[in-house]
Coordinates of C-alpha atoms in Angstrom, one line a residue:
M1 CA -40.4 -65.5 -8.1
A2 CA -43.7 -67.1 -7.0
E3 CA -41.9 -70.3 -6.2
L4 CA -39.2 -68.5 -4.2
W5 CA -41.9 -66.6 -2.2
S6 CA -43.8 -69.8 -1.6
I7 CA -40.7 -71.4 -0.1
Y8 CA -40.0 -68.2 1.9
S9 CA -43.5 -68.0 3.3
K10 CA -43.9 -71.7 4.0
A11 CA -43.9 -72.7 7.7
V12 CA -41.8 -75.8 7.3
P13 CA -39.7 -76.6 4.2
A14 CA -40.8 -79.7 2.3
D15 CA -37.4 -81.1 1.5
G16 CA -33.7 -80.4 1.6
R17 CA -33.8 -78.3 -1.6
E18 CA -36.4 -75.9 -0.1
L19 CA -34.4 -75.8 3.1
W20 CA -31.2 -74.8 1.2
T21 CA -33.2 -72.3 -0.8
L22 CA -34.6 -70.7 2.3
F23 CA -31.1 -70.5 3.9
V24 CA -29.8 -68.7 0.8
Q25 CA -32.7 -66.3 0.8
C26 CA -32.4 -65.5 4.5
S27 CA -28.6 -65.1 4.1
C28 CA -28.9 -62.7 1.2
V29 CA -31.6 -60.7 3.1
T30 CA -29.4 -60.7 6.2
V31 CA -26.3 -59.4 4.4
V32 CA -28.2 -56.6 2.7
I33 CA -30.0 -55.5 5.9
G34 CA -26.7 -55.8 7.9
A35 CA -24.9 -53.6 5.4
L36 CA -27.7 -51.0 5.5
F37 CA -27.8 -51.2 9.3
H38 CA -24.0 -50.6 9.5
N39 CA -24.2 -47.6 7.2
W40 CA -27.1 -46.2 9.2
L41 CA -25.2 -46.5 12.4
L42 CA -22.1 -45.0 11.0
A43 CA -23.4 -42.2 8.8
S44 CA -26.7 -41.1 10.4
L45 CA -26.3 -42.0 14.0
E46 CA -22.5 -41.3 14.0
Y47 CA -21.4 -44.3 16.0
S48 CA -17.7 -45.3 15.8
W49 CA -16.6 -47.7 13.0
H50 CA -15.7 -50.6 15.3
L51 CA -18.9 -50.3 17.3
S52 CA -21.0 -50.1 14.1
V53 CA -19.4 -53.2 12.7
A54 CA -19.8 -55.1 15.9
M55 CA -23.5 -54.1 16.2
A56 CA -24.2 -54.9 12.5
V57 CA -22.6 -58.3 12.7
S58 CA -24.4 -59.2 15.9
F59 CA -27.7 -58.0 14.5
S60 CA -27.2 -59.9 11.2
L61 CA -26.5 -63.2 13.0
L62 CA -29.5 -62.9 15.3
L63 CA -31.7 -61.9 12.3
L64 CA -30.5 -64.9 10.3
L65 CA -31.4 -67.3 13.1
A66 CA -34.8 -65.7 13.6
L67 CA -35.6 -65.9 9.9
L68 CA -34.6 -69.5 9.6
L69 CA -36.1 -70.9 12.7
V70 CA -39.2 -68.8 13.5
H71 CA -41.9 -68.6 10.8
P72 CA -43.9 -65.7 12.3
A73 CA -40.6 -63.8 12.6
R74 CA -40.2 -64.0 8.8
C75 CA -43.8 -62.7 8.4
V76 CA -43.1 -59.8 10.8
F77 CA -39.8 -59.0 9.1
S78 CA -41.5 -59.0 5.7
M79 CA -44.2 -56.6 6.9
I80 CA -41.6 -54.2 8.3
M81 CA -40.7 -53.2 4.7
P82 CA -44.1 -51.9 3.7
T83 CA -44.6 -50.6 7.3
L84 CA -41.7 -48.2 6.5
G85 CA -44.3 -46.5 4.2
T86 CA -46.5 -45.8 7.2
K87 CA -46.3 -43.3 10.0
Q88 CA -43.5 -45.2 11.7
G89 CA -41.4 -44.9 8.6
R90 CA -42.1 -41.2 8.4
K91 CA -40.9 -40.9 12.0
L92 CA -37.6 -42.5 11.1
L93 CA -37.3 -40.1 8.1
F94 CA -38.1 -37.1 10.4
S95 CA -35.4 -38.3 12.8
T96 CA -32.9 -38.5 9.9
C97 CA -33.9 -35.0 8.6
T98 CA -33.4 -33.6 12.1
M99 CA -30.0 -35.2 12.5
I100 CA -28.9 -33.9 9.1
A101 CA -30.1 -30.4 9.9
V102 CA -28.5 -30.3 13.3
V103 CA -25.2 -31.9 12.4
N104 CA -24.7 -29.8 9.2
L105 CA -26.8 -26.6 9.5
T106 CA -26.3 -25.8 13.2
P107 CA -22.5 -25.7 13.1
N108 CA -22.7 -23.6 9.9
I109 CA -24.9 -21.1 11.7
I110 CA -22.6 -20.9 14.7
S111 CA -19.6 -20.6 12.5
N112 CA -21.1 -17.6 10.7
I113 CA -22.1 -16.0 14.0
K114 CA -18.5 -16.5 15.1
T115 CA -17.3 -14.7 11.9
I116 CA -19.6 -11.7 12.8
L117 CA -18.2 -11.6 16.3
Q118 CA -14.6 -11.7 14.9
V119 CA -15.5 -8.7 12.7
I120 CA -16.8 -6.8 15.7
E121 CA -13.7 -7.8 17.7
C122 CA -11.4 -6.7 14.8
I123 CA -13.2 -3.3 14.6
C124 CA -13.0 -2.8 18.3
K125 CA -9.4 -3.8 18.5
S126 CA -8.3 -1.7 15.5
S127 CA -10.3 1.4 16.5
S128 CA -9.0 1.1 20.1
D129 CA -5.4 0.6 18.8
S130 CA -5.8 3.7 16.6
L131 CA -7.3 5.7 19.4
L132 CA -4.5 4.7 21.8
N133 CA -2.0 5.6 19.2
S134 CA -3.5 9.0 19.1
T135 CA -2.3 9.5 22.7
A136 CA 1.2 9.4 21.2
L137 CA 0.2 12.4 19.1
L138 CA -1.1 14.1 22.3
D139 CA 2.2 13.3 24.0
K140 CA 4.1 14.9 21.1
V141 CA 1.9 17.9 21.2
A142 CA 2.4 18.3 24.9
W143 CA 6.1 17.8 24.7
E144 CA 6.5 20.5 22.0
F145 CA 4.1 22.7 23.9
G146 CA 6.3 22.3 27.0
D147 CA 9.4 23.2 24.9
V148 CA 7.8 26.4 23.8
I149 CA 6.7 27.3 27.4
Q150 CA 10.3 26.6 28.7
E151 CA 11.8 28.7 25.9
T152 CA 9.3 31.5 26.5
I153 CA 9.5 31.9 30.3
H154 CA 13.1 30.8 30.7
P155 CA 14.4 34.4 30.8
L156 CA 12.0 35.2 33.7
Y157 CA 11.7 31.9 35.6
K158 CA 13.3 28.5 35.3
P159 CA 10.9 25.7 36.2
M160 CA 12.0 22.1 37.1
N161 CA 10.3 20.6 34.0
G162 CA 7.8 22.2 31.7
H163 CA 6.7 19.1 29.9
F164 CA 3.5 17.1 30.1
R165 CA 3.2 13.3 30.0
F166 CA 0.3 11.0 29.2
L167 CA 0.4 7.9 31.2
L168 CA -2.3 6.2 29.1
L169 CA 0.3 4.8 26.8
H170 CA 1.8 2.6 29.4
N171 CA -1.5 0.7 29.8
K172 CA -1.9 -0.1 26.1
S173 CA -0.5 -3.7 26.5
S174 CA -3.0 -4.3 29.4
I175 CA -5.9 -3.1 27.3
Y176 CA -4.8 -5.4 24.4
Q177 CA -4.5 -8.3 26.9
Q178 CA -8.0 -7.7 28.2
M179 CA -9.5 -7.5 24.7
H180 CA -7.7 -10.7 23.7
L181 CA -8.9 -12.5 26.8
A182 CA -12.5 -11.4 26.2
G183 CA -12.3 -12.7 22.6
E184 CA -10.9 -16.0 23.7
K185 CA -13.6 -16.3 26.3
I186 CA -16.3 -15.7 23.7
S187 CA -14.7 -18.2 21.3
R188 CA -14.6 -20.9 24.1
E189 CA -18.2 -20.3 25.0
F190 CA -19.3 -20.6 21.4
L191 CA -17.3 -23.8 21.0
S192 CA -18.7 -25.3 24.2
V193 CA -22.2 -24.4 23.1
E194 CA -21.6 -26.0 19.7
V195 CA -20.2 -29.2 21.2
L196 CA -23.1 -29.4 23.7
V197 CA -25.7 -28.9 21.0
K198 CA -24.2 -31.5 18.7
D199 CA -23.7 -34.0 21.5
S200 CA -27.2 -33.5 22.9
I201 CA -28.9 -33.8 19.5
R202 CA -26.7 -36.9 18.6
V203 CA -27.7 -38.7 21.8
A204 CA -31.4 -37.7 21.4
N205 CA -31.4 -38.8 17.8
R206 CA -29.9 -42.2 18.8
L207 CA -32.6 -42.7 21.4
V208 CA -35.4 -41.6 19.2
A209 CA -34.1 -43.7 16.3
G210 CA -33.8 -46.8 18.5
F211 CA -37.3 -46.2 19.8
F212 CA -38.8 -45.9 16.3
V213 CA -37.1 -49.0 15.1
L214 CA -38.4 -51.0 18.1
Y215 CA -41.8 -49.5 17.6
L216 CA -41.6 -50.4 13.9
C217 CA -41.1 -54.0 14.9
F218 CA -43.9 -53.7 17.4
E219 CA -46.2 -52.3 14.8
S220 CA -45.7 -55.3 12.5
T221 CA -46.1 -57.7 15.4
W222 CA -49.2 -56.0 16.5
Y223 CA -50.7 -56.2 13.0
L224 CA -49.9 -59.9 12.8
K225 CA -51.3 -60.5 16.2
N226 CA -54.6 -58.8 15.3
Y227 CA -54.7 -60.5 12.0
L228 CA -54.5 -63.9 13.7
T229 CA -56.9 -63.2 16.5
N230 CA -59.5 -60.8 15.2
L231 CA -61.5 -61.8 12.2
C232 CA -62.8 -58.2 11.7
F233 CA -59.4 -56.6 11.8
D234 CA -58.5 -55.0 8.4
N235 CA -61.1 -57.2 6.7
F236 CA -62.8 -55.0 4.2
Y237 CA -61.0 -56.1 0.9
I238 CA -62.4 -58.1 -2.0
T239 CA -59.7 -60.7 -2.1
K240 CA -59.4 -63.6 -4.5
E241 CA -60.4 -66.0 -1.7
L242 CA -63.6 -64.1 -1.1
E243 CA -64.4 -63.9 -4.9
R244 CA -63.8 -67.7 -5.2
L245 CA -66.0 -68.4 -2.2
A246 CA -68.8 -66.2 -3.6
M247 CA -68.5 -67.8 -7.1
D248 CA -68.7 -71.3 -5.6
R249 CA -71.8 -70.4 -3.6
K250 CA -73.3 -68.5 -6.5
A251 CA -73.5 -65.3 -4.6
A252 CA -71.3 -63.0 -6.7
H253 CA -74.0 -60.3 -6.5
L254 CA -73.0 -59.8 -2.8
L255 CA -69.7 -58.4 -3.9
V256 CA -71.3 -56.1 -6.5
G257 CA -73.8 -54.6 -4.1
S258 CA -71.1 -54.0 -1.5
S259 CA -68.6 -52.3 -3.7
K260 CA -69.0 -49.0 -1.9
T261 CA -67.9 -50.6 1.4
L262 CA -65.4 -53.1 0.1
L263 CA -62.1 -52.4 -1.6
R264 CA -60.0 -54.4 -4.0
P265 CA -56.4 -54.6 -2.7
T266 CA -54.9 -54.7 -6.2
G267 CA -56.7 -51.5 -7.3
L268 CA -55.5 -47.9 -7.1
K269 CA -58.8 -46.5 -5.9
L270 CA -58.9 -44.8 -2.5
S271 CA -62.1 -44.4 -0.6
W272 CA -63.1 -41.2 1.0
E273 CA -62.3 -42.7 4.4
E274 CA -58.8 -43.3 3.2
V275 CA -58.3 -39.8 1.5
V276 CA -59.2 -37.8 4.6
P277 CA -56.4 -39.3 6.8
C278 CA -54.0 -38.7 3.9
V279 CA -54.8 -35.0 3.8
V280 CA -54.3 -34.7 7.6
R281 CA -51.0 -36.5 7.4
A282 CA -49.9 -34.2 4.5
M283 CA -50.7 -31.2 6.7
L284 CA -48.5 -32.6 9.5
V285 CA -45.7 -33.1 7.1
T286 CA -46.1 -29.6 5.8
V287 CA -45.8 -28.3 9.4
A288 CA -42.5 -30.2 9.8
L289 CA -41.4 -28.8 6.4
V290 CA -42.0 -25.3 7.5
L291 CA -40.0 -25.8 10.7
M292 CA -37.1 -27.2 8.6
L293 CA -37.3 -24.3 6.2
V294 CA -37.0 -21.9 9.2
V295 CA -33.7 -23.6 10.1
V296 CA -32.5 -23.4 6.5
A297 CA -33.5 -19.7 6.3
M298 CA -31.6 -19.1 9.5
D299 CA -28.5 -20.7 7.9
H300 CA -28.9 -18.5 4.8
F301 CA -29.5 -15.4 7.0
A302 CA -26.5 -16.0 9.1
F303 CA -24.3 -16.5 6.1
S304 CA -25.7 -13.3 4.5
M305 CA -25.0 -11.3 7.6
A306 CA -21.5 -12.7 8.0
D307 CA -20.6 -12.1 4.3
T308 CA -22.0 -8.5 4.5
A309 CA -20.1 -7.8 7.8
V310 CA -16.8 -9.1 6.3
R311 CA -17.2 -7.0 3.1
K312 CA -18.3 -3.9 4.9
A313 CA -15.4 -4.2 7.4
A314 CA -13.0 -4.4 4.5
Q315 CA -14.4 -1.3 3.0
L316 CA -14.1 0.8 6.1
S317 CA -11.8 3.7 5.4
A318 CA -9.6 5.6 7.8
V319 CA -11.1 8.7 9.3
P320 CA -8.8 11.7 9.3
V321 CA -8.5 13.7 12.5
A322 CA -6.9 17.2 12.8
L323 CA -5.8 18.7 16.1
S324 CA -5.2 22.4 16.0
I325 CA -3.6 24.2 19.0
K326 CA -3.3 27.9 19.2
Y327 CA -1.6 29.4 22.3
Q328 CA -0.6 33.0 23.1
V329 CA 1.4 34.0 26.1
S330 CA 1.7 37.5 27.6
A331 CA 2.9 38.7 31.0
G332 CA 2.1 41.9 32.9
V333 CA 4.0 43.7 35.6
K334 CA 2.4 46.4 37.8
I335 CA 4.9 49.2 38.6
W336 CA 4.0 51.4 41.6
I337 CA 5.5 54.5 40.2
V338 CA 4.0 54.1 36.7
P339 CA 0.2 53.9 36.9
P340 CA -0.4 51.7 33.8
L341 CA 0.4 48.0 33.7
L342 CA 3.5 47.0 31.9
K343 CA 2.7 44.2 29.4
V344 CA 5.4 42.0 27.8
W345 CA 4.6 39.8 24.8
L346 CA 6.4 36.4 25.5
G347 CA 5.4 34.3 22.4
D348 CA 2.7 32.2 20.8
F349 CA 2.1 28.5 19.8
N350 CA 0.0 27.7 16.7
R351 CA 0.3 24.3 15.1
T352 CA -1.9 21.6 13.5
Y353 CA -1.4 17.9 13.9
H354 CA -2.9 15.1 11.7
H355 CA -4.0 11.6 12.6
H356 CA -6.1 8.8 11.1
L357 CA -8.5 6.6 13.0
I358 CA -8.5 3.0 11.6
F359 CA -11.5 0.8 12.1
S360 CA -10.3 -2.4 10.4
S361 CA -6.9 -4.0 9.9
A362 CA -5.6 -6.6 7.5
H363 CA -3.8 -8.3 10.4
C364 CA -7.1 -9.4 12.1
R365 CA -7.8 -13.1 12.0
I366 CA -11.3 -13.4 10.5
S367 CA -12.5 -16.8 9.3
P368 CA -14.4 -16.5 5.9
P369 CA -18.2 -17.0 6.0
T370 CA -19.3 -20.6 5.4
P371 CA -22.0 -20.8 2.7
P372 CA -24.9 -23.2 3.1
S373 CA -24.2 -26.7 1.7
P374 CA -26.2 -27.5 -1.4
S375 CA -25.8 -31.3 -0.7
V376 CA -27.5 -30.9 2.7
L377 CA -30.4 -29.0 1.1
L378 CA -30.7 -31.6 -1.6
A379 CA -30.7 -34.5 0.9
V380 CA -33.4 -32.8 3.1
G381 CA -35.5 -32.0 0.0
L382 CA -35.3 -35.6 -1.2
L383 CA -36.3 -36.9 2.2
F384 CA -39.3 -34.6 2.3
C385 CA -40.3 -35.8 -1.1
I386 CA -40.2 -39.3 0.2
L387 CA -42.2 -38.2 3.2
Y388 CA -45.0 -36.7 1.0
A389 CA -45.0 -39.9 -1.0
T390 CA -45.4 -42.1 2.1
V391 CA -48.5 -40.0 3.0
F392 CA -50.4 -41.5 0.1
L393 CA -48.5 -44.8 0.0
E394 CA -49.5 -45.7 3.5
T395 CA -52.9 -47.1 2.4
Y396 CA -51.2 -49.3 -0.2
A397 CA -48.6 -50.4 2.4
R398 CA -51.5 -51.5 4.7
R399 CA -52.9 -53.5 1.8
L400 CA -49.5 -55.1 1.2
C401 CA -49.2 -56.1 4.8
R402 CA -52.6 -57.8 4.4
K403 CA -51.3 -59.8 1.4
I404 CA -48.1 -60.7 3.1
A405 CA -49.9 -62.0 6.2
A406 CA -52.3 -63.9 3.9
S407 CA -49.5 -65.6 2.0
F408 CA -47.8 -66.7 5.3
F409 CA -51.1 -68.0 6.9
P410 CA -53.4 -69.1 4.0
S411 CA -55.6 -71.2 6.3
W412 CA -56.4 -68.1 8.4
E413 CA -57.1 -66.1 5.3
E414 CA -59.7 -68.6 4.4
K415 CA -61.4 -68.2 7.8
R416 CA -61.3 -64.4 7.4
A417 CA -62.9 -64.6 3.9
L418 CA -65.6 -66.9 5.2
H419 CA -66.3 -64.6 8.1
L420 CA -66.6 -61.6 5.7
Y421 CA -68.9 -63.6 3.3
R422 CA -71.2 -64.6 6.2
K423 CA -71.3 -60.9 7.3
L424 CA -72.3 -59.8 3.8
S425 CA -74.9 -62.6 3.5
R426 CA -76.6 -61.5 6.8
R427 CA -76.6 -57.9 5.6
H428 CA -78.1 -58.9 2.3
R429 CA -80.9 -60.9 4.0
K430 CA -81.8 -58.0 6.2
E431 CA -82.1 -55.7 3.2

């Protein structure tokens, strides 16, 4: 492995064997990165399959040429991997979490809200249908009531028609049509909102992901540029080169006395200056986690409401309605000769009619509630575990970037070690 890394980090291959080894290494790296890039474009960013393949192949070819021909490009690319453990990698993970939540949780929430609206529409339609059917009962009552009136007063007076009619029944189809149109309009609006939200988030996530990837490359390039131009940049480690230089000049005591300000890159110790930023970063990740939990809670709440609405609607019983009509008819005739009024009993009407108001019907089209997906929750949970891990791994990622840069540019590492040694020597003389 050390020999392979030496060939990979060397500026110019020494012979044909090293050149072939470098080509095989770059080819393997390119194939793996191209496959991951294709899967990222297809699964996370939701590009089409043909476009994902074309972009992955083009990217792989360009990457292969850059790794083979440009030595600093190999260094920058190698530092991108540990840079994923820094804030730039966390931004990519945040983008992935957001995309997973929007693509999976938001449609689920909207679907459950649509189920609740379907239950309300069903109750309104069924109760209106039952109420309109009650007008048929009123029409029957009025018709029988008219028959009794005709039979009662027919010996005295013959009307043209003694029946009553309720014209409300003729508008039932119009009411159904209006309710259907209202339901269709609500469904179309919800569908348009769902499509708009998904498309907007998809485009925004693609832009943000592309920006983060470019910034990730810029971050590695910026680190290499500062490493090669600024001797003080990220130069507070006790490296092997610094230890060798101190031993050759018999000044090992300089490293012992400066152990509080210098760190060994191979150790696991974190200084207080490194712990405080980790705590701050952990708090920021916690804020993002709380926001994501709010979205997850909204998904569970919408499902609970939809499930309760469907179950309660199925349990709604019919409400019995009784209509009692009691009618008495009498007529009086005043005779001029006979002082008292002559009263004639013509008849009575006393009947009870029964009807049931129905609030829910089995013929209603209600989509079942959609429960939250456990796989989505598992994926988001794993991503946040990685996010919390990167909070503390960022320091070690920075150290790894330093070691990678040192292996690619050993002569510059010697200059940096000499600069740090002289700085420690001047400080020791002043003390």
